[in-house]
Short mmCIF file of C-alpha atoms in Angstrom, two decimals:
data_model
loop_
_atom_site.label_atom_id
_atom_site.label_comp_id
_atom_site.label_asym_id
_atom_site.label_seq_id
_atom_site.Cartn_x
_atom_site.Cartn_y
_atom_site.Cartn_z
CA MET H 1 7.61 -13.20 -3.09
CA THR H 2 5.23 -15.27 -4.64
CA ARG H 3 5.36 -18.66 -5.67
CA THR H 4 3.28 -21.69 -7.68
CA GLU H 5 3.51 -25.07 -6.04
CA ILE H 6 4.02 -27.99 -8.73
CA TRP H 7 3.98 -31.97 -8.52
CA LEU H 8 4.32 -32.89 -11.99
CA ILE H 9 3.15 -35.87 -12.51
CA ARG H 10 4.33 -38.37 -15.63
CA HIS H 11 0.93 -40.30 -16.95
CA GLY H 12 0.69 -44.21 -16.89
CA GLU H 13 2.29 -46.69 -19.65
CA THR H 14 0.40 -46.94 -22.94
CA ASP H 15 1.28 -49.39 -25.53
CA TRP H 16 2.97 -47.77 -26.91
CA ASN H 17 5.79 -47.04 -24.45
CA ALA H 18 6.06 -50.72 -23.56
CA GLU H 19 6.37 -51.16 -26.92
CA GLN H 20 9.51 -48.12 -27.43
CA ARG H 21 7.77 -46.20 -29.53
CA LEU H 22 7.76 -42.76 -29.79
CA GLN H 23 4.27 -41.53 -28.89
CA GLY H 24 4.72 -37.09 -29.41
CA TRP H 25 0.99 -36.08 -30.41
CA ARG H 26 -0.17 -39.59 -30.81
CA ASP H 27 -3.27 -40.09 -28.48
CA ILE H 28 -2.84 -42.99 -27.42
CA PRO H 29 -4.28 -44.71 -24.29
CA LEU H 30 -3.54 -45.82 -20.96
CA ASN H 31 -2.81 -50.39 -20.83
CA ASP H 32 -3.42 -52.03 -18.10
CA VAL H 33 -0.52 -51.72 -16.74
CA GLY H 34 -0.67 -47.60 -16.84
CA LYS H 35 -4.39 -47.17 -15.12
CA ALA H 36 -2.69 -49.73 -12.13
CA GLN H 37 0.21 -46.85 -11.94
CA ALA H 38 -2.50 -43.67 -12.17
CA LEU H 39 -4.22 -45.77 -9.26
CA SER H 40 -0.79 -45.63 -7.16
CA VAL H 41 -0.42 -42.25 -8.05
CA GLN H 42 -4.23 -41.35 -6.18
CA ARG H 43 -2.38 -43.77 -3.64
CA TYR H 44 0.83 -41.67 -3.34
CA LEU H 45 -2.04 -38.30 -2.96
CA GLU H 46 -3.89 -39.80 -0.02
CA GLN H 47 -0.18 -40.18 1.69
CA GLN H 48 0.48 -36.75 1.10
CA ARG H 49 -2.58 -34.85 1.78
CA ILE H 50 -1.90 -31.91 -0.42
CA ASP H 51 -4.20 -29.53 -0.53
CA PHE H 52 -4.25 -29.05 -4.02
CA ASP H 53 -6.35 -25.60 -6.26
CA ALA H 54 -6.13 -27.25 -9.10
CA VAL H 55 -4.99 -30.05 -11.16
CA LEU H 56 -4.25 -29.13 -14.93
CA SER H 57 -3.49 -32.14 -17.35
CA SER H 58 -1.94 -31.99 -21.14
CA ASP H 59 -5.31 -32.31 -23.60
CA LEU H 60 -3.69 -36.01 -24.99
CA GLN H 61 -5.73 -39.27 -23.27
CA ARG H 62 -3.28 -40.66 -21.73
CA ALA H 63 -2.30 -37.50 -19.26
CA ILE H 64 -5.92 -36.49 -18.73
CA GLN H 65 -6.69 -40.59 -18.24
CA THR H 66 -4.24 -40.90 -15.61
CA ALA H 67 -5.52 -37.63 -14.18
CA GLN H 68 -9.11 -38.12 -13.91
CA ILE H 69 -8.41 -41.84 -11.98
CA ALA H 70 -5.37 -39.89 -9.15
CA PHE H 71 -8.05 -37.83 -8.85
CA GLU H 72 -11.26 -39.02 -8.35
CA PRO H 73 -11.80 -38.47 -4.76
CA TYR H 74 -11.67 -35.62 -4.65
CA GLY H 75 -13.79 -34.18 -6.93
CA TYR H 76 -11.54 -31.79 -8.92
CA GLN H 77 -12.75 -30.76 -12.18
CA VAL H 78 -8.86 -32.08 -14.54
CA GLU H 79 -8.56 -28.73 -16.88
CA GLN H 80 -6.63 -29.44 -19.92
CA LEU H 81 -3.51 -27.52 -21.66
CA SER H 82 -2.46 -28.38 -25.12
CA MET H 83 0.30 -26.09 -24.80
CA LEU H 84 1.35 -29.37 -21.52
CA ARG H 85 1.32 -31.49 -24.80
CA GLU H 86 4.75 -34.04 -25.79
CA ARG H 87 7.32 -33.02 -28.21
CA ASN H 88 5.94 -33.39 -32.04
CA TYR H 89 7.87 -35.74 -32.77
CA GLY H 90 6.23 -35.98 -36.62
CA ILE H 91 6.48 -37.90 -38.90
CA TYR H 92 8.94 -39.84 -36.98
CA GLU H 93 5.82 -40.90 -34.54
CA GLY H 94 5.24 -44.54 -33.49
CA GLN H 95 8.46 -45.70 -34.34
CA PRO H 96 10.75 -47.33 -32.35
CA TRP H 97 12.11 -44.66 -30.45
CA GLN H 98 15.25 -46.43 -29.93
CA GLN H 99 16.59 -46.23 -33.77
CA LEU H 100 15.95 -42.12 -33.69
CA ILE H 101 19.00 -41.36 -30.16
CA PRO H 102 22.58 -42.05 -29.52
CA LEU H 103 22.69 -45.31 -27.21
CA PRO H 104 25.55 -45.93 -25.23
CA GLY H 105 26.99 -48.89 -27.02
CA ARG H 106 25.59 -48.86 -30.05
CA GLN H 107 25.92 -47.27 -33.59
CA ALA H 108 25.17 -43.60 -34.08
CA PRO H 109 21.29 -43.10 -35.42
CA THR H 110 21.41 -41.71 -38.93
CA ILE H 111 18.61 -39.85 -37.33
CA ASN H 112 19.12 -38.08 -33.96
CA LEU H 113 15.90 -36.51 -32.38
CA ARG H 114 18.37 -35.70 -29.12
CA ASP H 115 20.04 -33.43 -31.63
CA PRO H 116 19.37 -29.81 -30.46
CA GLN H 117 20.26 -29.18 -35.05
CA THR H 118 18.05 -31.90 -36.22
CA GLU H 119 14.36 -30.51 -37.76
CA ILE H 120 11.16 -32.56 -37.55
CA PRO H 121 9.25 -33.20 -40.71
CA GLU H 122 5.70 -31.64 -39.35
CA GLY H 123 6.80 -31.40 -35.52
CA GLU H 124 9.12 -29.91 -33.62
CA SER H 125 12.72 -29.90 -32.71
CA LEU H 126 14.16 -29.94 -29.21
CA PRO H 127 15.07 -25.69 -28.83
CA VAL H 128 10.87 -24.85 -30.08
CA PHE H 129 9.33 -27.83 -28.08
CA TYR H 130 12.28 -26.69 -25.02
CA GLN H 131 10.74 -22.99 -25.50
CA ARG H 132 6.94 -23.95 -25.96
CA ILE H 133 7.66 -25.57 -22.16
CA ILE H 134 9.15 -23.51 -20.23
CA ARG H 135 6.78 -20.69 -22.25
CA ALA H 136 3.99 -23.09 -20.26
CA PHE H 137 5.49 -23.47 -17.16
CA ASN H 138 6.01 -19.96 -16.39
CA GLN H 139 2.32 -18.57 -18.03
CA ILE H 140 0.65 -20.99 -15.65
CA ALA H 141 3.11 -19.91 -12.30
CA GLN H 142 1.50 -16.14 -13.56
CA ASP H 143 -1.67 -16.92 -13.66
CA ARG H 144 -2.03 -18.87 -10.79
CA PRO H 145 0.36 -17.06 -7.84
CA GLN H 146 0.49 -18.83 -4.39
CA GLN H 147 -0.76 -21.35 -5.55
CA LYS H 148 -0.30 -25.13 -5.45
CA LEU H 149 -1.18 -27.43 -8.64
CA ALA H 150 -1.48 -30.78 -10.40
CA VAL H 151 0.09 -31.00 -13.01
CA VAL H 152 0.05 -35.00 -15.86
CA ALA H 153 1.52 -34.54 -18.80
CA HIS H 154 4.76 -36.54 -20.20
CA GLY H 155 8.13 -37.59 -19.57
CA GLY H 156 10.01 -35.05 -21.95
CA VAL H 157 8.30 -32.56 -20.92
CA ILE H 158 9.38 -33.89 -17.48
CA ASP H 159 12.63 -33.41 -19.23
CA MET H 160 12.67 -29.80 -20.20
CA VAL H 161 12.27 -28.86 -16.87
CA TRP H 162 14.36 -30.46 -15.07
CA ARG H 163 17.10 -29.13 -17.42
CA HIS H 164 15.73 -25.62 -17.06
CA ILE H 165 15.66 -26.03 -13.19
CA LYS H 166 19.53 -27.18 -13.08
CA ASN H 167 20.82 -24.94 -16.30
CA ILE H 168 21.76 -28.19 -18.47
CA ASP H 169 22.13 -28.94 -21.98
CA LEU H 170 20.08 -30.03 -24.38
CA THR H 171 22.17 -32.49 -25.24
CA SER H 172 23.37 -33.67 -21.80
CA GLN H 173 23.06 -37.24 -20.73
CA ARG H 174 20.66 -37.18 -18.51
CA PRO H 175 21.14 -39.50 -15.76
CA TYR H 176 18.05 -41.66 -14.74
CA LYS H 177 14.72 -42.63 -16.43
CA ILE H 178 12.10 -40.92 -16.27
CA MET H 179 9.30 -43.28 -15.08
CA ASN H 180 5.44 -43.85 -16.12
CA ALA H 181 3.67 -42.12 -12.67
CA SER H 182 6.70 -41.02 -11.77
CA VAL H 183 6.35 -37.36 -9.62
CA ASN H 184 8.21 -34.11 -9.46
CA HIS H 185 7.63 -31.36 -6.98
CA PHE H 186 9.38 -28.41 -8.34
CA ARG H 187 8.54 -24.80 -7.46
CA ILE H 188 8.42 -21.28 -9.73
CA THR H 189 9.25 -18.01 -8.00
CA THR H 190 9.32 -14.69 -8.90
CA GLN H 191 13.07 -14.96 -9.46
CA GLN H 192 13.79 -18.37 -10.01
CA TRP H 193 12.78 -22.63 -10.83
CA GLU H 194 13.48 -24.56 -7.66
CA GLU H 195 13.25 -28.25 -7.12
CA VAL H 196 11.85 -29.68 -4.49
CA ALA H 197 11.55 -33.46 -4.26
CA TRP H 198 12.54 -34.37 -7.29
CA ALA H 199 11.74 -38.84 -9.60
CA GLN H 200 9.66 -40.43 -6.42
CA THR H 201 8.61 -43.95 -7.16
CA ASP H 202 7.87 -46.01 -4.54
CA HIS H 203 4.74 -45.71 -5.21
CA ILE H 204 4.93 -47.17 -8.50
CA GLU H 205 7.62 -49.65 -7.73
CA MET H 206 4.31 -50.19 -4.86
CA ALA H 207 1.97 -51.01 -7.32
CA ASN H 208 4.01 -52.92 -9.53
CA GLU H 209 4.81 -56.01 -6.92
CA GLY H 210 1.25 -55.90 -6.68
CA LEU H 211 0.60 -56.46 -10.49
#
């Protein structure tokens, strides 16, 4: 049985994260907090001592910068893949995300980006985004059997992978927040996708204490 091990890492914080604005395909760089979080990933890697075969990244700079900072001591060439981008939110990018998704105790939004039926002008619906991400990781696993891979991507990407592993539909509420610079370990085998260690954040909390 072949398997591919993947450590899926969310990029560090950007100013738009801090302002709770939808980024999507907008190419926003890390802020100082995000750079410190990327360094916390570097410390996580030092502790884990994982011998990666490759480091992959979304081709958006917040992911690339996180990968470059985290893996700087190890000499990896970061491979950039557009198929690992965040969901394309089209005309809604730059807007406050809390006004565009349903939240407990708040009035339902006029536009609900979490509704699979919602079409996004100049962007991706939720099912289209989900299909893109699952195809991307299946392709990565097919191309790199028996490898250990670090993949730096986005919160939406992690959410889609989690739903696929857990067989959870696109509308169910996720019971945890996806933290910037969190690490999520899973494997893809010839039979299925399997969670190994999800939502690892101890390294981030230690980094935040030092800010």
